[in-house]
Tab-separated table of C-alpha atoms in Angstrom:
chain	number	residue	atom	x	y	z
A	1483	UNK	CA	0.000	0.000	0.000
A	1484	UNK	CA	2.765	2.403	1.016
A	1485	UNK	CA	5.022	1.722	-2.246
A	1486	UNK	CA	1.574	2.052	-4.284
A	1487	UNK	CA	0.833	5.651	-2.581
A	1488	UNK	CA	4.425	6.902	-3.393
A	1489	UNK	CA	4.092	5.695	-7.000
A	1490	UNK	CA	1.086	7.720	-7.303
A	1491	UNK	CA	2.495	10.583	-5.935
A	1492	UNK	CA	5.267	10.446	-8.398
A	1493	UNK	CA	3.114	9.858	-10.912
A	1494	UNK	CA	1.451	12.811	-10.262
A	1495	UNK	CA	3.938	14.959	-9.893
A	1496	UNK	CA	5.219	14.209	-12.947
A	1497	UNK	CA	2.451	15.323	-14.639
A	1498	UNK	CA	1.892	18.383	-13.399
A	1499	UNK	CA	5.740	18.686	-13.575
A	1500	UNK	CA	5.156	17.807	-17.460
A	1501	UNK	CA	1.938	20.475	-17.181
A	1502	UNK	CA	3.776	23.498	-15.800
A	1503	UNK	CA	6.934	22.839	-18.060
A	1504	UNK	CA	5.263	22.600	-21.425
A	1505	UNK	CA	2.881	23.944	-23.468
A	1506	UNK	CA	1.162	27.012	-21.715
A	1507	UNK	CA	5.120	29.129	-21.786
A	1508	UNK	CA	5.324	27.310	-25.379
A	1509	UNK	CA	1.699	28.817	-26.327
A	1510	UNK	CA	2.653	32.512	-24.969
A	1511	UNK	CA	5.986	32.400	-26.737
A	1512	UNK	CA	4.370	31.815	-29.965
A	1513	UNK	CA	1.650	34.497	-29.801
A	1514	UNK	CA	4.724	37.155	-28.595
A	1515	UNK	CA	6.243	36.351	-31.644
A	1516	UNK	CA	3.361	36.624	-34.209
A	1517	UNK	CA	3.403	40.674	-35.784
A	1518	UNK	CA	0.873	42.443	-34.062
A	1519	UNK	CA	-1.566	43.524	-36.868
A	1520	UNK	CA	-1.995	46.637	-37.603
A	1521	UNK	CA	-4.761	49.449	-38.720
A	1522	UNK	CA	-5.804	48.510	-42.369
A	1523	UNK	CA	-4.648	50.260	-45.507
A	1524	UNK	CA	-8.238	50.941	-47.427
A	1525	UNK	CA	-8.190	50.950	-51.017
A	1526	UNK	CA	-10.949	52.733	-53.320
A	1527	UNK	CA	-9.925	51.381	-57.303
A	1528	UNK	CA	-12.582	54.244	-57.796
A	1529	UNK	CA	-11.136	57.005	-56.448
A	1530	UNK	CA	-8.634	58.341	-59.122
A	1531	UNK	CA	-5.892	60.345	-58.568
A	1532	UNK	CA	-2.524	61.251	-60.902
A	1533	UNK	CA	-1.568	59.171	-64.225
A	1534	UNK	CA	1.550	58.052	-63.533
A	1535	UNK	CA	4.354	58.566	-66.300
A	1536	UNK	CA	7.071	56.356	-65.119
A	1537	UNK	CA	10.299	56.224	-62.973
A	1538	UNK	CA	14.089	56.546	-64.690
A	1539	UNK	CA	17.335	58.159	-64.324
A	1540	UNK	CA	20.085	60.036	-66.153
A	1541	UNK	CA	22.625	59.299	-68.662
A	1542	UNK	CA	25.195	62.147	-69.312
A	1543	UNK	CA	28.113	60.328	-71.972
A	1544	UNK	CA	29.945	63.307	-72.404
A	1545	UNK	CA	30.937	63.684	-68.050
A	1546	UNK	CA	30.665	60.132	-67.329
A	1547	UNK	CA	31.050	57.836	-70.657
A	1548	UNK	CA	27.808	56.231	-72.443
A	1549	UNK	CA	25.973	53.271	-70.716
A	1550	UNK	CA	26.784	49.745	-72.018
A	1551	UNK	CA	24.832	47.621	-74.202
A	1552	UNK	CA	24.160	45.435	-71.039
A	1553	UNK	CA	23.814	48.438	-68.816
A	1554	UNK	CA	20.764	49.653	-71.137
A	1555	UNK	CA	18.819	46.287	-70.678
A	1556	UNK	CA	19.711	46.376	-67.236
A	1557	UNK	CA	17.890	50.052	-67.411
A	1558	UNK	CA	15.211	50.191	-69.595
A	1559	UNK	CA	14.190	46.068	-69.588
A	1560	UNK	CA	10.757	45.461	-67.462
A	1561	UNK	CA	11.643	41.601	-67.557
A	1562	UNK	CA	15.602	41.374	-66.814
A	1563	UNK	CA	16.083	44.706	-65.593
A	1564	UNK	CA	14.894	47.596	-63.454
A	1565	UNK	CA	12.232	48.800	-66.113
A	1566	UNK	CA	12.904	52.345	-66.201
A	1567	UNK	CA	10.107	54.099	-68.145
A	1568	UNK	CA	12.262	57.378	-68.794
A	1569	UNK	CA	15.631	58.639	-69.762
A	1570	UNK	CA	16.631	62.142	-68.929
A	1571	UNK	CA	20.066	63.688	-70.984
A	1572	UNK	CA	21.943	66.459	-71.328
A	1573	UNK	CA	21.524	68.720	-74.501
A	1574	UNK	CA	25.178	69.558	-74.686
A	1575	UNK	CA	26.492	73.420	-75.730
A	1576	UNK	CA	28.889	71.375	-78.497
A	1577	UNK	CA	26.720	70.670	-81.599
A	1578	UNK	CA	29.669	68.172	-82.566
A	1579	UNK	CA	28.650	65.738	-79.234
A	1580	UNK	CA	24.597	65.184	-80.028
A	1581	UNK	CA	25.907	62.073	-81.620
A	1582	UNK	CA	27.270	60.955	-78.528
A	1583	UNK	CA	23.560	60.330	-76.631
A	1584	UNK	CA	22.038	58.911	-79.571
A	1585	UNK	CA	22.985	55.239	-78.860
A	1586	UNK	CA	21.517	54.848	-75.382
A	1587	UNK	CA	18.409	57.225	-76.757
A	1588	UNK	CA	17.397	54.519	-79.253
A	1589	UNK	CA	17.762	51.749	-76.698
A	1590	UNK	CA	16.147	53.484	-74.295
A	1591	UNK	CA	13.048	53.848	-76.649
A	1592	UNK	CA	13.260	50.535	-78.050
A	1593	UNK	CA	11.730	49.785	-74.585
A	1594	UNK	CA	9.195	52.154	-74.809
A	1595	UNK	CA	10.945	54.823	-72.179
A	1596	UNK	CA	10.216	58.150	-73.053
A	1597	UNK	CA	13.122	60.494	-73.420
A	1598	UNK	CA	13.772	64.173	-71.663
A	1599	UNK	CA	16.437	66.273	-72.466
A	1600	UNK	CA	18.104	69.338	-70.354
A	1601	UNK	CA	20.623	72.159	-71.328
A	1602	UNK	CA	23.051	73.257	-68.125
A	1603	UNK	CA	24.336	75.723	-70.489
A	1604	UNK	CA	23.497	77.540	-73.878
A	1605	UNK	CA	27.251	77.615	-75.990
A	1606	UNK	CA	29.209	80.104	-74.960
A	1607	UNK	CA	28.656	82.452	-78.213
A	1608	UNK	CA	24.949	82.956	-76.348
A	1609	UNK	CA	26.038	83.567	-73.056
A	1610	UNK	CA	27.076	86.958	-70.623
A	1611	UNK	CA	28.363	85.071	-68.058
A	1612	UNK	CA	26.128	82.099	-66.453
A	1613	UNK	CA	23.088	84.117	-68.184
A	1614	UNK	CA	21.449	83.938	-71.513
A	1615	UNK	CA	21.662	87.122	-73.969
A	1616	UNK	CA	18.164	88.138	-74.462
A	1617	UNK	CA	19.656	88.426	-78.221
A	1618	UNK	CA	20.193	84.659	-78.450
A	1619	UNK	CA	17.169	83.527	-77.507
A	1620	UNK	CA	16.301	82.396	-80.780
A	1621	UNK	CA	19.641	81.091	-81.729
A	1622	UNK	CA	19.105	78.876	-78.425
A	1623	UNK	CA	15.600	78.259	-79.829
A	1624	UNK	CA	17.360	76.453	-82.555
A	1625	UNK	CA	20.190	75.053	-80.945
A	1626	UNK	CA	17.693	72.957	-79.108
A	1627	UNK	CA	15.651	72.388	-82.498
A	1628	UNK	CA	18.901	70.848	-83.669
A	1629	UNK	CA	19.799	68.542	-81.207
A	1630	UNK	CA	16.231	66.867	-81.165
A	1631	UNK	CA	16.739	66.758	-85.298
A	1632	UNK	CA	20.087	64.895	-83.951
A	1633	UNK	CA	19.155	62.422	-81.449
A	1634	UNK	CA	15.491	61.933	-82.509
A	1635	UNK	CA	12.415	61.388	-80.520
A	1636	UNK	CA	13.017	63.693	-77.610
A	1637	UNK	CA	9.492	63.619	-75.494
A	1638	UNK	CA	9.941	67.102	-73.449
A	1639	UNK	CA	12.701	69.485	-73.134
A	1640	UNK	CA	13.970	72.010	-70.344
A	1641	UNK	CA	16.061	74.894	-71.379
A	1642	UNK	CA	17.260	75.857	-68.162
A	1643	UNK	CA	18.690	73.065	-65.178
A	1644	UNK	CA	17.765	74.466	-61.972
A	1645	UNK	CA	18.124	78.166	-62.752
A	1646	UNK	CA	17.730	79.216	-59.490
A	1647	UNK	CA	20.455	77.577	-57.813
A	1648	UNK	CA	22.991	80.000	-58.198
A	1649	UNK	CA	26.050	78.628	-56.432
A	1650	UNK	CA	26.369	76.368	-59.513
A	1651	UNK	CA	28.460	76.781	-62.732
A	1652	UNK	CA	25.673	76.403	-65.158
A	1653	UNK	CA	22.821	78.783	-66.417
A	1654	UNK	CA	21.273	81.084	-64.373
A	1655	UNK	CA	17.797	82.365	-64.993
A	1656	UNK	CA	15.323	84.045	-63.131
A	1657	UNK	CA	11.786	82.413	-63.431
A	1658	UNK	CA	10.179	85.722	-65.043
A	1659	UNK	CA	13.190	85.293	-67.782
A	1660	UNK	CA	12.166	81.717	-68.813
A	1661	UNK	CA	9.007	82.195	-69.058
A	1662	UNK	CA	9.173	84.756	-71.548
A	1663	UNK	CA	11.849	82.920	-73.128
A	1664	UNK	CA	9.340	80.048	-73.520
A	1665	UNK	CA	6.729	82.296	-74.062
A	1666	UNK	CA	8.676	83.719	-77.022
A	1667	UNK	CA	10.277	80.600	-78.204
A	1668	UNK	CA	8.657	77.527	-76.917
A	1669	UNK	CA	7.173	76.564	-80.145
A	1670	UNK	CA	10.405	76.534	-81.917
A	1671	UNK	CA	12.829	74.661	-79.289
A	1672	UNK	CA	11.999	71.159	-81.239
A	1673	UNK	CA	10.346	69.124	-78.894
A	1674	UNK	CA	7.405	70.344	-76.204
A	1675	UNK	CA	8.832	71.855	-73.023
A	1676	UNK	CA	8.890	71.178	-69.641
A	1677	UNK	CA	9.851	73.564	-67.103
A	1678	UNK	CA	10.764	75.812	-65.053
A	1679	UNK	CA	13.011	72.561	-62.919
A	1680	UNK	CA	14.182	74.817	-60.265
A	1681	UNK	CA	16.375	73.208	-57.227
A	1682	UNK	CA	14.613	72.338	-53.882
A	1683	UNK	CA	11.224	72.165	-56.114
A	1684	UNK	CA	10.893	76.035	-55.616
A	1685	UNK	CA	6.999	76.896	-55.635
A	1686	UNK	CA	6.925	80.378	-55.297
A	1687	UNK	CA	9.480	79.936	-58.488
A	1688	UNK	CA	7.427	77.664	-60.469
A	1689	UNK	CA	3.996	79.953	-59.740
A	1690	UNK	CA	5.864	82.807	-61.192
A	1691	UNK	CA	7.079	81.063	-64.421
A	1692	UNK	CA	3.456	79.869	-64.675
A	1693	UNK	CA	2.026	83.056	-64.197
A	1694	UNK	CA	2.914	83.567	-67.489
A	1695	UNK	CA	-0.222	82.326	-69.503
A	1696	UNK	CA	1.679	82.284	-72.729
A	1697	UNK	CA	4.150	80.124	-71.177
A	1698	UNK	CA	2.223	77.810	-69.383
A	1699	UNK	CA	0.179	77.654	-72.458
A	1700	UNK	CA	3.371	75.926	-73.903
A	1701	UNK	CA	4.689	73.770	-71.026
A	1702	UNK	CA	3.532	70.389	-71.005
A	1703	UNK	CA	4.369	69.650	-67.923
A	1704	UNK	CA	6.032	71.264	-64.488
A	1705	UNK	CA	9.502	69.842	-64.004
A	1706	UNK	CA	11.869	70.197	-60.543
A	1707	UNK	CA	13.954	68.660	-58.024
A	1708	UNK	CA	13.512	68.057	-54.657
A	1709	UNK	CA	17.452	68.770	-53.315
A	1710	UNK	CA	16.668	69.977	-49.900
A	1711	UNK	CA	13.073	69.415	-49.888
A	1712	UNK	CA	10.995	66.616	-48.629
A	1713	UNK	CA	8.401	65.733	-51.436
A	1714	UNK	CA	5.157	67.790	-51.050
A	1715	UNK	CA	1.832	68.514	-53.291
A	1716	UNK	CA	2.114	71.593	-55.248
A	1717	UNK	CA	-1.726	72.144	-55.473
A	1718	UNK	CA	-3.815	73.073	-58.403
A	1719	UNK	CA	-1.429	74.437	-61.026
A	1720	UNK	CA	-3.104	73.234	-64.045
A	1721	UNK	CA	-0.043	70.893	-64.875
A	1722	UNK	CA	1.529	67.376	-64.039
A	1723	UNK	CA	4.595	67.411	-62.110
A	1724	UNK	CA	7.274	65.403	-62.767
A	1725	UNK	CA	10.456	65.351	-59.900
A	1726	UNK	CA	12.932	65.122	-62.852
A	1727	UNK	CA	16.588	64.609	-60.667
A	1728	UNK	CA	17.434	63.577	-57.253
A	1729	UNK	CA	19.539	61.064	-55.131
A	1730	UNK	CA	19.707	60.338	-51.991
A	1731	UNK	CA	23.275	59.893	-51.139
A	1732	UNK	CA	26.593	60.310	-53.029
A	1733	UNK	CA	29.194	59.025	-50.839
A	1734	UNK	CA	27.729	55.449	-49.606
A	1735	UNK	CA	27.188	51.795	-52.386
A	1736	UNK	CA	23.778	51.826	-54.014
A	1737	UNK	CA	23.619	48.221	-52.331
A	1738	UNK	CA	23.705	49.859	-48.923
A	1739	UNK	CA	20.374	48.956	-47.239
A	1740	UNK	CA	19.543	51.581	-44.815
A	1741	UNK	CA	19.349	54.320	-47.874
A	1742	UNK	CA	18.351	52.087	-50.482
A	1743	UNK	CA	14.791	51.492	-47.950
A	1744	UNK	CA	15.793	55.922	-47.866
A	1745	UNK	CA	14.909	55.746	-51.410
A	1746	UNK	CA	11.930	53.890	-51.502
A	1747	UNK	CA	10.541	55.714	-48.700
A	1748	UNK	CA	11.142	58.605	-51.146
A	1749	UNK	CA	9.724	57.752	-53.966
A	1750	UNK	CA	6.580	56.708	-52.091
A	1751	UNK	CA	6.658	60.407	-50.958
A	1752	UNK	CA	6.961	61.780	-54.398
A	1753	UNK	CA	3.797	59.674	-55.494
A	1754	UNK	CA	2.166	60.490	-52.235
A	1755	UNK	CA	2.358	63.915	-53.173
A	1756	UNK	CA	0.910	63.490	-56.785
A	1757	UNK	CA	3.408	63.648	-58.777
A	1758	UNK	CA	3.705	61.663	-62.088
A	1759	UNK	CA	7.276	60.249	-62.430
A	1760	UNK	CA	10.265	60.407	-60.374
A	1761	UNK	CA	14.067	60.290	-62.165
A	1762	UNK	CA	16.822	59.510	-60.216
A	1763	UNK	CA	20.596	61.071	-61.218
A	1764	UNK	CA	22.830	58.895	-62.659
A	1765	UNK	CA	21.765	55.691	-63.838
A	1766	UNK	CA	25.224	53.987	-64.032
A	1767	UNK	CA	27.245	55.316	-60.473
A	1768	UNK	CA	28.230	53.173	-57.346
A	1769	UNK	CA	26.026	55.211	-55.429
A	1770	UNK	CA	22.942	54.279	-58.291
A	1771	UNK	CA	20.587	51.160	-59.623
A	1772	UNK	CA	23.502	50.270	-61.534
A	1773	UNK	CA	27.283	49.742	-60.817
A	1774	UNK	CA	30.350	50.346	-62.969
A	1775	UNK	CA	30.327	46.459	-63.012
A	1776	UNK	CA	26.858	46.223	-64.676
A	1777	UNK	CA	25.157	45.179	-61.610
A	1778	UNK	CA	21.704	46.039	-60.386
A	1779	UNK	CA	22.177	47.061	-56.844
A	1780	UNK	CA	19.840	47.857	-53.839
A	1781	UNK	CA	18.847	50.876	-55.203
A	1782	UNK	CA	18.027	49.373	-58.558
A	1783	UNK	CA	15.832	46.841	-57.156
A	1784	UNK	CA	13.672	49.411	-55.324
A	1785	UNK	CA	12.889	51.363	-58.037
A	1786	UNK	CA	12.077	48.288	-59.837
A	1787	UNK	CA	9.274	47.739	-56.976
A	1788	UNK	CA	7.702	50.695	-59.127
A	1789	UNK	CA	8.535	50.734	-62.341
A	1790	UNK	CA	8.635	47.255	-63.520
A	1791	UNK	CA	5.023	47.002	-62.611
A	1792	UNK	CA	4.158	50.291	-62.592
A	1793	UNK	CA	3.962	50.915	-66.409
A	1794	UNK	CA	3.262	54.594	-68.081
A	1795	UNK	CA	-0.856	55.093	-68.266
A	1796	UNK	CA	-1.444	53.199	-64.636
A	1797	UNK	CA	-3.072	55.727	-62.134
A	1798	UNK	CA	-2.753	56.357	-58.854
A	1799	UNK	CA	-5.919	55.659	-56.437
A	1800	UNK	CA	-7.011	55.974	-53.442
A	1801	UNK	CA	-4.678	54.302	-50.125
A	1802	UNK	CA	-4.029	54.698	-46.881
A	1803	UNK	CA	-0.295	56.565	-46.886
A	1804	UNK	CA	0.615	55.824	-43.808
A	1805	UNK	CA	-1.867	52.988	-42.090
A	1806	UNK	CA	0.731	51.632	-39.163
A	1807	UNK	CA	3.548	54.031	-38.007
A	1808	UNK	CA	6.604	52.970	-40.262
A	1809	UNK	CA	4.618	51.030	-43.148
A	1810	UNK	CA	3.565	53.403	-46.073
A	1811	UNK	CA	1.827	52.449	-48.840
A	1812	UNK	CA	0.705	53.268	-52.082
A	1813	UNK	CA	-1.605	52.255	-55.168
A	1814	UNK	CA	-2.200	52.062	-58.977
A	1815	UNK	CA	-4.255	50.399	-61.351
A	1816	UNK	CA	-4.773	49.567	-65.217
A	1817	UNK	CA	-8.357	48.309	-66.284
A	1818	UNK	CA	-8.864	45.799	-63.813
A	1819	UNK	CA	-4.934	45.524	-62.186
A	1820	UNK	CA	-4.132	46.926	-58.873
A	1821	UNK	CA	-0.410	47.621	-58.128
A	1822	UNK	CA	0.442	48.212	-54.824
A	1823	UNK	CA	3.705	49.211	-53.020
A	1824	UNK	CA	4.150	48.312	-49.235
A	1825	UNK	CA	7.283	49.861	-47.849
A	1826	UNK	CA	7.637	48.745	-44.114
A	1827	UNK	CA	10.972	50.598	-42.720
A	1828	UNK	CA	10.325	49.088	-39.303
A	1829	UNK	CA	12.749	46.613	-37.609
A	1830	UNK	CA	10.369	44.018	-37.154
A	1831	UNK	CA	7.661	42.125	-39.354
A	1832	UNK	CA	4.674	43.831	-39.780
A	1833	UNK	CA	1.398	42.425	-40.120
A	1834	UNK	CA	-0.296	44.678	-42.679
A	1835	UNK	CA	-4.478	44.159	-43.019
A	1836	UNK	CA	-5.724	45.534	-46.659
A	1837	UNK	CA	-9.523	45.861	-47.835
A	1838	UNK	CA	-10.038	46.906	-51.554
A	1839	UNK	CA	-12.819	48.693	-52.950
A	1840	UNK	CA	-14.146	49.523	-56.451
A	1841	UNK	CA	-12.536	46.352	-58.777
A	1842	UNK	CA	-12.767	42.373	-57.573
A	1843	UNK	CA	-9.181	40.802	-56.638
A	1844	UNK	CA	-8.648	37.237	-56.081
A	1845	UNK	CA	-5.131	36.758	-56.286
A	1846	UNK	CA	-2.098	38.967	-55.981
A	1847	UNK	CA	1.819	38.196	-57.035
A	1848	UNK	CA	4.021	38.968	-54.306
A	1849	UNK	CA	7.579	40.583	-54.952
A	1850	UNK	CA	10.117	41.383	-51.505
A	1851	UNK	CA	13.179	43.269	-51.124
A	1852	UNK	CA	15.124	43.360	-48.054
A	1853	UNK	CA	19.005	43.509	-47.017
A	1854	UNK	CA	18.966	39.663	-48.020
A	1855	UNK	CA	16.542	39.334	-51.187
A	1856	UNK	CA	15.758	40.903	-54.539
A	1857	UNK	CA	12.618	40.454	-55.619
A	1858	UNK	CA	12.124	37.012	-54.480
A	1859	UNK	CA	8.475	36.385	-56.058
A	1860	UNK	CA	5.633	34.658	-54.589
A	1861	UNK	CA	1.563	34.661	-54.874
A	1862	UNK	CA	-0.999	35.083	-52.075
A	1863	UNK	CA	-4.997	34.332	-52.557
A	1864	UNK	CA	-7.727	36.857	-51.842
A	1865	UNK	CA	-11.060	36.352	-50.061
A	1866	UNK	CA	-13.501	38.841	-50.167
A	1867	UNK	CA	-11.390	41.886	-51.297
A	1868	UNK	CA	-9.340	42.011	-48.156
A	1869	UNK	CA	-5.821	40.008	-46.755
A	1870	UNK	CA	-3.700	40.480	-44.546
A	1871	UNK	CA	0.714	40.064	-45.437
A	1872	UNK	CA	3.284	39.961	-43.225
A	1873	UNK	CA	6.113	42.533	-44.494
A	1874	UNK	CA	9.291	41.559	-43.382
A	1875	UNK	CA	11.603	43.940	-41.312
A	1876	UNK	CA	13.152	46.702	-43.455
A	1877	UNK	CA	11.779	45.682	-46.665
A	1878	UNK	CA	9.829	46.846	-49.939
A	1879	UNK	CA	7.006	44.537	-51.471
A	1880	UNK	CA	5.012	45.046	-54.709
A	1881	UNK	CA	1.930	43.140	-55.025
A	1882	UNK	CA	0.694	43.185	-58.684
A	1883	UNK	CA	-2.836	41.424	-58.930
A	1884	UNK	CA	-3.908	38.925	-61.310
């Protein structure tokens, strides 16, 4: 009787030293470490906003030698590159170096990109100074005419790179001064313009150049940059904008994480703001979305987030911005396809809820970036026009429906 009693007791206390051991801490460990979900990002396919016009990035031959053959499909390809939807060059003061951007111009638009061209300077002949003669205005006229003749195809054109920032070495121009120029001369320049691309996306400078009726009459679109200037809706001014040159950071690898996830963040802002395209500086620079060595880095792969399946013609609708603190999101859609871009720039995953309105989704491809993965694809089902996705820490994800 005695050994049976302390065989039951130590049967018992076995199990509840088996009870207390296991699977209650077990349970609460796994329910710390799901992502707490967060407020939902509400989508209205209905509720249309800006048509977007793409995402790209400079080429300049002439400072920094021409892009590669490879380099261009790394560019301008939507399938085995970043799928930049615009090229921005230089109209150079030398008549004898138009040739020079021709190559990467025909490439470029081979893919469909549409091409924008800038003058820093007007040749010197034309010049007092960093200013334009008032007497060469339509000699510039045609020096523009005949570069466009030369390279062919040229979509919009600027005749002044940010005018206003005078500690530069290029041409100065006070916004009243271009847009009489353009007012003048706009129809003669060879290719429709856009303007007035001030530095730090100047407002009060790009109300007075369209002030102007004449000239805003013959912009097609409102051009700047946003150097110093955190992205920001310019109101109703009649005109798309288009943030035509920026980057983030000169000095640090375009596969550095922390400011490639700087990017993204930015070019969500630009969209956020209602803008139609962003352009980033140089397309080919260590700092860029491609390398010296041909290579797509960090940088590239985030703006392929947008513009690989953001195409020309999509539109922006309707999203919650900002629906969690550090998750931002955007969307688009063509016909019946919904784009959207989740940017989650917090250090843990984030459980991100999404209800759609206005067009019927059932399935979505998945695409994530992080410090670790380039657009490493996957597909997630729909039910009832709302999911929910964990975003990984630090990361970009582009979910294109289908």
């Amino acid at each position: 009787m005695k050994k049976d009693l302390i065989t039951f007791l130590a049967i018992a206390l076995l199990v509840t030293g088996c009870s207390k051991k296991g699977n209650r801490p077990e349970a609460n460990n796994e329910v710390t470490n799901q992502p707490k979900e967060e407020a939902t990002a509400v989508i209205n396919a209905n509720t249309l906003q800006q048509t977007i016009q793409g995402f790209g990035g400079m080429s300049v031959p002439i400072w920094i030698g021409d892009l590669t053959s490879t380099q261009r499909t790394r560019a301008f390809s939507p399938t085995e590159g970043i799928g930049m939807s615009i090229l921005r060059v230089m109209i150079v003061p030398n008549s004898n170096q138009f040739a020079a951007e021709k190559p990467t111009i025909d490439a470029a638009k081979s893919y469909g990109a549409k091409v924008i061209a800038t003058a820093w300077n007007a040749p010197a002949s034309m010049m007092n100074g960093l200013y334009l003669r008032q007497s060469s205005w339509a000699d510039y006229a045609a020096h523009m005419r005949a570069y466009c003749s030369a390279v062919g195809g040229v979509y919009a054109l600027c005749p002044w790179n940010e005018p206003n920032y005078l500690a530069s070495d290029w041409m100065h121009g006070t916004a009243t001064e271009i847009a009489n120029f353009v007012a003048a001369h706009g129809d003669n320049c060879g290719a429709p313009i856009m303007a007035p691309e001030p530095f730090n996306m100047d407002q009060n400078f790009i109300n007075t150049y369209l002030s102007n009726a004449t000239a805003k009459a013959k912009t097609l679109f409102v051009s700047g940059h946003i150097y110093g200037r955190t992205p920001y809706n310019l109101g109703n001014i009649g005109k798309s904008v288009w943030m035509t040159e920026h980057y983030t950071n000169s000095s640090i690898s375009g596969n550095d994480w922390p400011n490639a996830m700087n990017a993204a963040k930015e070019i969500h802002d630009c969209m956020n703001a209602g803008w139609a395209a962003y352009v980033w500086w140089y397309i080919r620079r260590f700092y860029g979305p491609i390398d010296e060595n041909s290579n797509i880095t960090k940088v590239g792969y985030v703006m392929a987030h947008f513009a690989r399946h953001i195409r020309p013609g999509y539109t922006k609708i309707s999203c919650t911005a900002n629906p969690t603190t550090g998750v931002y999101t955007t969307a688009y859609r063509s016909g019946s396809r919904i784009v959207i871009v989740a940017v989650n720039t917090n250090s843990a995953v984030t459980n991100q809820p999404f209800s759609i309105a206005g067009v019927t989704v059932n399935n979505f491809n998945r695409y994530v970036t992080t410090s670790s993965q380039n657009q490493a694809a996957s597909t997630i089902a729909v039910s009832n026009n709302s999911f929910n996705i964990n975003l990984p820490a630090s990361s970009i994800t582009t979910l294109v429906s289908y």
